[in-house]
Amino acid sequence: QVQLVESGGGLVQAGGSLRLSCAASGSIWSINTMGWYRQAPGKQRELVAAITSGGITNYADSVKGRFTISRDNAKNSVYLQMNSLKPDDTAVYYCNAQKPRTSYWGQGTQVTVSS
């Protein structure tokens, strides 16, 4: 099993910044891609950004140029720097770690952006 613990969510005004962190522990070998997803009320969970163990990144169009995902393989951690936040970014943000056959999820952290 892999445990993912997120931190860094909160309330911020539009235009502000937040940095999310996610630390993985447990059976962390064979983790390839780590990423962040979000789910707003009444909407499906969607990919925000992902990064492979080799550093290849992928972003949702809605966050390109504003969010940056990074990873510290030595610390088994992934980060999401969120700048120029908009009210539409309000959601619960979930950390995800993928192995070849299994996907793991964190408990989620709330991000609220006020207008």
XYZ file of C-alpha atoms in Angstrom:
115
model
C 0.000 0.000 0.000
C 0.975 3.596 -0.612
C -0.103 6.378 1.710
C -0.361 9.912 0.342
C -0.619 12.878 2.669
C -1.482 16.273 1.221
C -1.003 19.682 2.779
C -1.109 23.320 1.781
C -4.738 23.965 0.908
C -6.682 26.911 2.242
C -8.553 30.090 1.466
C -7.009 32.697 -0.810
C -8.215 35.717 -2.721
C -8.359 35.725 -6.492
C -4.943 36.446 -7.921
C -3.191 34.879 -4.973
C -0.984 31.815 -4.700
C -0.916 28.527 -2.851
C 1.515 25.617 -2.819
C 0.265 22.089 -2.325
C 2.518 19.306 -1.102
C 2.042 15.557 -1.163
C 4.301 13.047 0.561
C 4.197 9.362 -0.312
C 5.100 6.581 2.097
C 4.753 2.830 2.331
C 5.315 0.637 -0.718
C 6.612 3.471 -2.859
C 8.694 1.400 -5.281
C 7.454 1.256 -8.856
C 5.589 4.562 -8.569
C 5.846 6.208 -11.963
C 3.504 9.131 -12.454
C 2.386 11.374 -9.630
C -0.133 14.090 -10.061
C -2.866 16.329 -8.811
C -6.553 16.067 -9.578
C -9.395 18.268 -8.412
C -13.113 17.937 -7.919
C -15.469 20.871 -7.606
C -19.009 20.463 -6.200
C -21.268 18.833 -8.758
C -18.429 18.149 -11.170
C -16.320 15.148 -12.062
C -12.789 14.752 -10.809
C -10.356 16.116 -13.372
C -6.622 16.041 -13.953
C -4.835 19.244 -13.029
C -1.203 18.271 -13.591
C 0.974 15.177 -13.608
C 4.685 14.425 -13.659
C 6.534 11.215 -14.417
C 9.518 9.935 -12.483
C 11.649 11.261 -15.357
C 10.202 14.757 -15.051
C 7.818 14.826 -17.998
C 4.856 17.041 -17.158
C 1.292 17.321 -18.350
C -1.169 20.115 -17.522
C -4.850 20.765 -17.986
C -5.378 23.606 -20.444
C -7.166 25.614 -17.767
C -4.062 25.837 -15.570
C -1.255 26.101 -18.110
C 0.928 29.110 -17.403
C -0.433 29.470 -13.860
C 0.331 26.161 -12.119
C 3.643 24.338 -11.905
C 4.065 20.740 -10.815
C 7.377 19.506 -9.451
C 8.685 16.396 -7.841
C 11.418 15.418 -5.407
C 12.081 11.727 -5.924
C 14.479 11.596 -2.974
C 11.678 12.795 -0.680
C 8.948 10.844 -2.495
C 7.027 14.068 -2.770
C 5.165 16.044 -5.388
C 4.257 19.712 -5.277
C 1.830 22.016 -7.043
C 2.599 25.719 -7.135
C -0.598 27.567 -7.977
C -0.366 31.209 -9.024
C -2.931 33.692 -10.326
C -5.686 31.678 -8.714
C -9.249 32.143 -9.916
C -12.571 31.371 -8.237
C -13.007 28.565 -10.789
C -9.989 26.850 -9.211
C -12.028 26.238 -6.054
C -12.158 22.491 -5.459
C -10.872 19.633 -3.375
C -7.424 18.774 -4.687
C -6.288 15.152 -4.578
C -2.790 13.760 -4.864
C -2.432 10.656 -7.033
C 0.342 8.106 -7.430
C 0.353 5.486 -10.141
C 2.019 2.114 -10.306
C 1.729 -0.113 -13.382
C -1.434 -1.773 -12.088
C -2.642 0.364 -9.196
C -3.572 3.958 -8.529
C -3.465 5.539 -5.072
C -5.218 8.628 -3.781
C -4.723 11.046 -0.936
C -7.541 12.235 1.277
C -7.826 15.584 -0.476
C -7.213 19.171 0.542
C -9.662 22.024 0.064
C -8.662 25.036 -2.009
C -11.071 27.955 -1.936
C -10.516 31.062 -4.036
C -12.656 34.065 -3.169
C -13.532 36.750 -5.704
